[in-house]
């Protein structure tokens, strides 16, 4: 039998096993926790209202137990850099809302008895007291960007005896400029757009009625832009300079409740997207980019992207996060928290 002829210049082919490539697993490290710093302690329990000065150098806290309309309250102002208590303003009833003027010259505070006082942000001396702006219930506050107009909203959530309304006031004279009545609802939040051209009013039904609405008006509360019916509304805020509106709703989830965050187009009111976070205290930064709320572990504060709900930072504290009152500084770099025992905490975001 003939053997096959093998050409001398042809090399034999050796098959080597293919090398195995093992995919390297990249595990994202959790973001480091940011601890809280103690700012001070209020003289009354429940630090339920917080606000930063326009330049972020001072923090004001309003306190008082809301269980009694006649229990004392107070406003304390601290220097953030030194922790020094600048001044204290006593009140005869608990504080439910507080706001610094964007220009930094005045500070407004409201009580559960619907009394609103405007005073010097520098000295703490009262400048004027507005006529009782609302018949009953807590009052929410918001300054126009110019600092010359103050919007208030109130009403009695417990029953239908005192209907809600939103009002505009001249800060310099104390005169009422406009009243917007809501006969069957209570106003839970008011806010001016960054350019001052529009005003957002959020309402909720009285008593057991949870039906409410989001309404966008012009800055005079005269020309109505749009309205959207809501249920279980607890608050609302403008996002991305007024391009969107974020509304927060109390929603049942089994045996507990969650906060349902819904985004709306700021010009048309058309629904955009939504997400859910644990129930508890919350705050949206003035620039509308950040949301602070109770963390998923119920033991910390989570800072999220306000539009998408994406987790950004974890903030730790000894107080129960779900019971904290929260507030951002204007630049969103500082977050303050008020506890039930009157403790005021501060976090510096990275």
Coordinates of C-alpha atoms in Angstrom, one line a residue:
X1 CA 0.0 0.0 0.0
X2 CA 1.3 3.4 -1.0
X3 CA 2.0 5.8 1.8
X4 CA 0.7 9.4 1.3
X5 CA 3.3 11.7 0.2
X6 CA 4.0 14.5 2.8
X7 CA 5.6 17.6 1.5
X8 CA 8.6 18.6 3.5
X9 CA 7.7 22.3 3.7
X10 CA 4.3 21.6 5.2
X11 CA 4.2 21.9 9.0
X12 CA 1.9 19.8 11.0
X13 CA -1.1 21.7 12.6
X14 CA -1.3 21.4 16.4
X15 CA -4.7 22.3 17.9
X16 CA -4.4 24.1 21.2
X17 CA -7.2 24.4 23.7
X18 CA -8.9 27.8 23.7
X19 CA -8.0 29.9 26.6
X20 CA -10.8 30.5 29.1
X21 CA -11.6 34.0 30.0
X22 CA -13.3 34.5 33.4
X23 CA -15.5 37.5 33.6
X24 CA -14.4 39.7 36.5
X25 CA -17.2 40.6 38.8
X26 CA -17.3 44.3 39.8
X27 CA -19.2 44.8 43.0
X28 CA -20.3 48.3 43.6
X29 CA -19.4 49.4 47.0
X30 CA -22.2 51.0 49.0
X31 CA -22.0 54.8 49.4
X32 CA -20.4 55.8 52.7
X33 CA -22.8 56.9 55.4
X34 CA -22.9 60.5 56.3
X35 CA -23.2 61.1 60.1
X36 CA -25.3 63.8 61.7
X37 CA -23.9 66.8 63.6
X38 CA -25.8 68.2 66.5
X39 CA -26.8 71.9 66.0
X40 CA -28.7 72.4 69.2
X41 CA -31.8 71.6 71.2
X42 CA -35.1 73.6 71.1
X43 CA -36.6 74.7 74.4
X44 CA -39.9 73.0 73.5
X45 CA -40.5 69.5 72.3
X46 CA -41.0 68.6 68.6
X47 CA -38.8 70.6 66.3
X48 CA -41.4 70.6 63.6
X49 CA -40.4 73.5 61.3
X50 CA -37.0 74.3 59.8
X51 CA -35.5 76.8 57.4
X52 CA -32.1 78.0 56.2
X53 CA -31.2 81.6 55.6
X54 CA -30.7 82.5 51.9
X55 CA -26.9 82.4 52.2
X56 CA -26.9 79.2 54.2
X57 CA -25.1 80.6 57.3
X58 CA -28.1 80.4 59.7
X59 CA -30.6 77.7 60.6
X60 CA -34.0 78.6 62.2
X61 CA -36.1 76.0 64.0
X62 CA -39.7 76.3 65.2
X63 CA -40.9 74.0 68.0
X64 CA -43.9 73.2 70.2
X65 CA -46.2 70.3 70.8
X66 CA -49.1 70.3 68.3
X67 CA -51.2 68.2 70.7
X68 CA -52.3 71.4 72.5
X69 CA -53.1 74.8 70.9
X70 CA -52.2 76.6 74.1
X71 CA -48.9 74.9 74.8
X72 CA -45.8 77.2 74.4
X73 CA -43.7 77.3 71.3
X74 CA -40.5 79.1 70.2
X75 CA -38.2 79.9 67.3
X76 CA -34.4 79.5 67.7
X77 CA -31.8 80.7 65.3
X78 CA -28.3 79.2 65.2
X79 CA -25.1 80.2 63.4
X80 CA -24.3 77.0 61.5
X81 CA -20.5 77.4 61.3
X82 CA -20.0 78.0 65.1
X83 CA -23.2 76.4 66.5
X84 CA -23.8 79.6 68.5
X85 CA -27.4 80.3 69.4
X86 CA -28.1 83.7 67.9
X87 CA -31.4 84.4 69.5
X88 CA -34.7 82.9 70.7
X89 CA -38.2 84.2 70.1
X90 CA -40.9 82.8 72.4
X91 CA -44.5 82.1 71.3
X92 CA -47.7 81.3 73.2
X93 CA -48.6 78.4 70.8
X94 CA -46.7 75.8 68.8
X95 CA -44.9 76.8 65.5
X96 CA -46.1 75.0 62.4
X97 CA -44.2 76.7 59.6
X98 CA -41.3 79.0 59.2
X99 CA -39.6 80.7 56.2
X100 CA -36.7 83.0 55.5
X101 CA -37.1 85.7 52.9
X102 CA -35.0 85.0 49.8
X103 CA -33.3 88.4 50.2
X104 CA -32.4 87.5 53.8
X105 CA -33.8 90.5 55.7
X106 CA -37.0 89.0 57.2
X107 CA -38.2 85.7 58.7
X108 CA -41.9 84.7 58.9
X109 CA -43.3 82.1 61.3
X110 CA -46.9 80.8 61.8
X111 CA -48.5 79.0 64.7
X112 CA -51.2 76.4 65.0
X113 CA -53.6 79.2 65.9
X114 CA -53.0 80.7 62.5
X115 CA -51.0 83.7 63.7
X116 CA -48.3 84.9 61.3
X117 CA -45.5 87.1 62.5
X118 CA -42.8 88.8 60.3
X119 CA -39.7 89.9 62.1
X120 CA -36.1 91.0 61.4
X121 CA -33.9 88.0 60.5
X122 CA -30.9 89.8 61.9
X123 CA -32.1 90.8 65.4
X124 CA -35.3 88.7 65.9
X125 CA -37.3 91.9 66.6
X126 CA -40.9 91.7 65.4
X127 CA -41.8 93.9 62.5
X128 CA -45.5 93.2 62.1
X129 CA -48.2 90.6 62.7
X130 CA -50.5 89.8 59.9
X131 CA -54.2 89.8 60.7
X132 CA -55.2 86.2 61.5
X133 CA -54.8 84.9 57.9
X134 CA -57.0 81.8 58.2
X135 CA -59.9 80.7 60.4
X136 CA -58.1 77.7 61.9
X137 CA -55.5 75.1 61.4
X138 CA -51.9 75.2 60.5
X139 CA -50.5 77.6 58.1
X140 CA -47.9 77.0 55.3
X141 CA -45.6 79.8 54.2
X142 CA -43.7 80.8 51.1
X143 CA -42.0 84.0 50.1
X144 CA -41.9 85.3 46.5
X145 CA -38.3 85.5 45.1
X146 CA -38.4 89.3 45.6
X147 CA -39.1 88.9 49.3
X148 CA -41.9 91.5 49.0
X149 CA -44.9 89.1 48.9
X150 CA -45.7 86.3 51.4
X151 CA -48.1 83.4 50.5
X152 CA -49.9 81.6 53.2
X153 CA -52.2 78.6 53.2
X154 CA -54.3 76.9 55.8
X155 CA -57.5 75.2 56.9
X156 CA -58.7 72.6 59.3
X157 CA -57.8 69.1 58.2
X158 CA -59.7 67.6 61.2
X159 CA -63.2 68.7 60.1
X160 CA -65.2 70.9 57.7
X161 CA -66.0 73.7 60.1
X162 CA -63.1 75.9 58.8
X163 CA -62.5 75.8 55.1
X164 CA -59.1 76.4 53.6
X165 CA -57.8 79.3 51.6
X166 CA -54.6 80.7 50.2
X167 CA -53.6 84.3 50.6
X168 CA -51.0 86.8 49.4
X169 CA -49.6 89.5 51.7
X170 CA -47.6 92.6 51.3
X171 CA -44.6 92.0 53.5
X172 CA -43.8 95.7 54.1
X173 CA -47.3 96.8 55.0
X174 CA -49.0 93.6 56.2
X175 CA -51.9 94.2 53.8
X176 CA -53.8 91.3 52.3
X177 CA -53.5 91.4 48.5
X178 CA -55.5 88.4 47.3
X179 CA -57.6 85.5 48.8
X180 CA -58.2 82.2 47.1
X181 CA -60.9 80.2 48.8
X182 CA -61.1 76.4 49.0
X183 CA -64.5 75.7 50.6
X184 CA -64.1 72.0 51.0
X185 CA -60.3 71.6 51.3
X186 CA -57.3 72.6 53.3
X187 CA -54.2 74.1 51.7
X188 CA -51.2 71.9 52.6
X189 CA -48.5 73.7 50.7
X190 CA -47.8 76.9 48.6
X191 CA -44.7 77.7 46.6
X192 CA -43.6 80.3 44.1
X193 CA -41.7 79.4 41.0
X194 CA -38.0 80.5 41.0
X195 CA -38.7 83.3 38.5
X196 CA -41.7 84.4 40.6
X197 CA -44.2 84.2 37.7
X198 CA -46.3 81.4 39.1
X199 CA -47.5 80.0 42.4
X200 CA -48.3 76.3 43.2
X201 CA -51.1 75.5 45.6
X202 CA -51.7 72.0 46.9
X203 CA -55.0 71.1 48.7
X204 CA -56.4 68.2 50.5
X205 CA -60.0 67.3 51.6
X206 CA -61.3 68.0 55.1
X207 CA -61.9 65.3 57.7
X208 CA -61.9 61.8 56.2
X209 CA -62.0 63.2 52.6
X210 CA -58.6 62.6 51.1
X211 CA -59.5 64.1 47.7
X212 CA -57.5 67.2 46.8
X213 CA -55.9 68.9 43.9
X214 CA -52.7 70.5 42.5
X215 CA -53.3 73.9 41.1
X216 CA -50.8 76.2 39.3
X217 CA -51.7 79.9 39.2
X218 CA -50.0 83.1 38.2
X219 CA -48.2 85.0 40.9
X220 CA -51.3 87.0 41.7
X221 CA -53.5 83.9 42.2
X222 CA -55.8 85.2 39.5
X223 CA -55.0 83.4 36.2
X224 CA -55.4 79.7 36.5
X225 CA -52.8 77.6 34.6
X226 CA -54.0 74.0 35.2
X227 CA -55.4 71.7 37.9
X228 CA -55.0 68.0 38.6
X229 CA -57.2 66.0 41.0
X230 CA -55.2 64.1 43.7
X231 CA -55.8 61.7 46.6
X232 CA -54.0 61.5 49.9
X233 CA -51.9 64.6 49.1
X234 CA -49.4 65.5 51.8
X235 CA -47.3 68.1 49.9
X236 CA -45.9 69.3 46.6
X237 CA -42.9 71.2 45.3
X238 CA -41.6 72.6 42.0
X239 CA -38.8 70.6 40.4
X240 CA -36.1 71.7 37.9
X241 CA -36.9 75.3 38.1
X242 CA -40.6 74.8 37.6
X243 CA -40.2 72.5 34.6
X244 CA -41.9 69.8 36.7
X245 CA -44.1 69.5 39.7
X246 CA -43.5 66.8 42.3
X247 CA -46.5 65.7 44.5
X248 CA -46.3 63.4 47.5
X249 CA -49.2 61.2 48.4
X250 CA -49.9 58.9 51.4
X251 CA -50.8 55.5 50.0
X252 CA -51.7 52.2 51.7
X253 CA -49.3 49.3 51.1
X254 CA -50.6 46.3 53.0
X255 CA -50.7 47.1 56.7
X256 CA -48.5 50.1 56.3
X257 CA -48.2 53.3 54.2
X258 CA -45.7 54.6 51.7
X259 CA -45.1 57.9 50.0
X260 CA -46.1 57.9 46.4
X261 CA -44.0 60.5 44.5
X262 CA -45.6 61.6 41.3
X263 CA -44.0 64.0 38.7
X264 CA -46.1 66.3 36.5
X265 CA -45.1 68.6 33.6
X266 CA -44.9 72.1 35.0
X267 CA -46.4 73.8 31.9
X268 CA -49.2 71.4 31.0
X269 CA -49.8 69.3 34.1
X270 CA -49.4 66.1 32.2
X271 CA -48.3 63.1 34.3
X272 CA -44.7 62.1 33.7
X273 CA -43.3 59.4 36.0
X274 CA -43.7 58.2 39.6
X275 CA -42.0 56.1 42.3
X276 CA -42.5 55.1 45.9
X277 CA -40.5 55.6 49.1
X278 CA -41.0 54.7 52.8
X279 CA -43.5 56.8 54.7
X280 CA -41.9 59.5 57.0
X281 CA -40.5 63.0 56.9
X282 CA -39.5 64.4 53.6
X283 CA -38.0 67.5 51.9
X284 CA -37.3 68.6 48.3
X285 CA -34.3 70.9 47.9
X286 CA -35.1 74.5 46.7
X287 CA -33.4 73.8 43.4
X288 CA -35.8 70.8 42.9
X289 CA -33.0 68.2 42.3
X290 CA -32.9 66.3 45.6
X291 CA -35.5 64.4 47.7
X292 CA -34.7 63.5 51.3
X293 CA -36.9 60.8 52.9
X294 CA -36.8 57.8 55.2
X295 CA -34.4 55.1 53.9
X296 CA -35.4 51.6 52.8
X297 CA -34.0 50.2 56.0
X298 CA -36.2 52.5 58.1
X299 CA -33.1 53.4 60.2
X300 CA -31.6 56.1 58.1
X301 CA -32.3 59.1 55.8
X302 CA -32.0 58.6 52.1
X303 CA -31.2 61.4 49.6
X304 CA -32.5 60.6 46.2
X305 CA -32.7 62.2 42.7
X306 CA -36.1 64.0 43.0
X307 CA -37.0 63.2 39.4
X308 CA -36.2 59.5 39.2
X309 CA -35.9 58.4 42.8
X310 CA -32.4 57.1 42.3
X311 CA -30.5 56.6 45.6
X312 CA -27.6 59.0 46.2
X313 CA -26.7 59.3 49.9
X314 CA -27.3 57.5 53.2
X315 CA -27.5 59.7 56.3
X316 CA -27.4 58.2 59.7
X317 CA -28.8 59.5 63.0
X318 CA -29.9 58.2 66.4
X319 CA -33.5 59.6 66.1
X320 CA -36.2 57.7 64.3
X321 CA -35.9 58.8 60.7
X322 CA -39.7 58.5 60.0
X323 CA -40.5 61.1 62.7
X324 CA -37.9 63.8 61.5
X325 CA -38.8 67.1 60.0
X326 CA -36.4 67.8 57.1
X327 CA -35.2 70.9 55.3
X328 CA -32.5 71.6 52.6
X329 CA -30.3 74.7 52.3
X330 CA -30.7 76.7 49.1
X331 CA -27.7 75.1 47.4
X332 CA -28.8 71.6 48.5
X333 CA -25.5 70.9 50.3
X334 CA -26.9 70.9 53.8
X335 CA -29.8 69.0 55.2
X336 CA -31.4 69.7 58.6
X337 CA -33.5 67.4 60.7
X338 CA -35.8 68.2 63.6
X339 CA -36.6 65.4 66.1
X340 CA -39.6 64.9 68.4
X341 CA -37.4 65.7 71.5
X342 CA -36.5 69.1 70.1
X343 CA -33.0 68.0 68.8
X344 CA -31.9 69.7 65.6
X345 CA -29.4 67.8 63.5
X346 CA -27.3 68.7 60.4
X347 CA -25.8 66.7 57.6
X348 CA -23.3 68.0 55.0
X349 CA -23.8 66.2 51.7
X350 CA -20.7 65.2 49.8

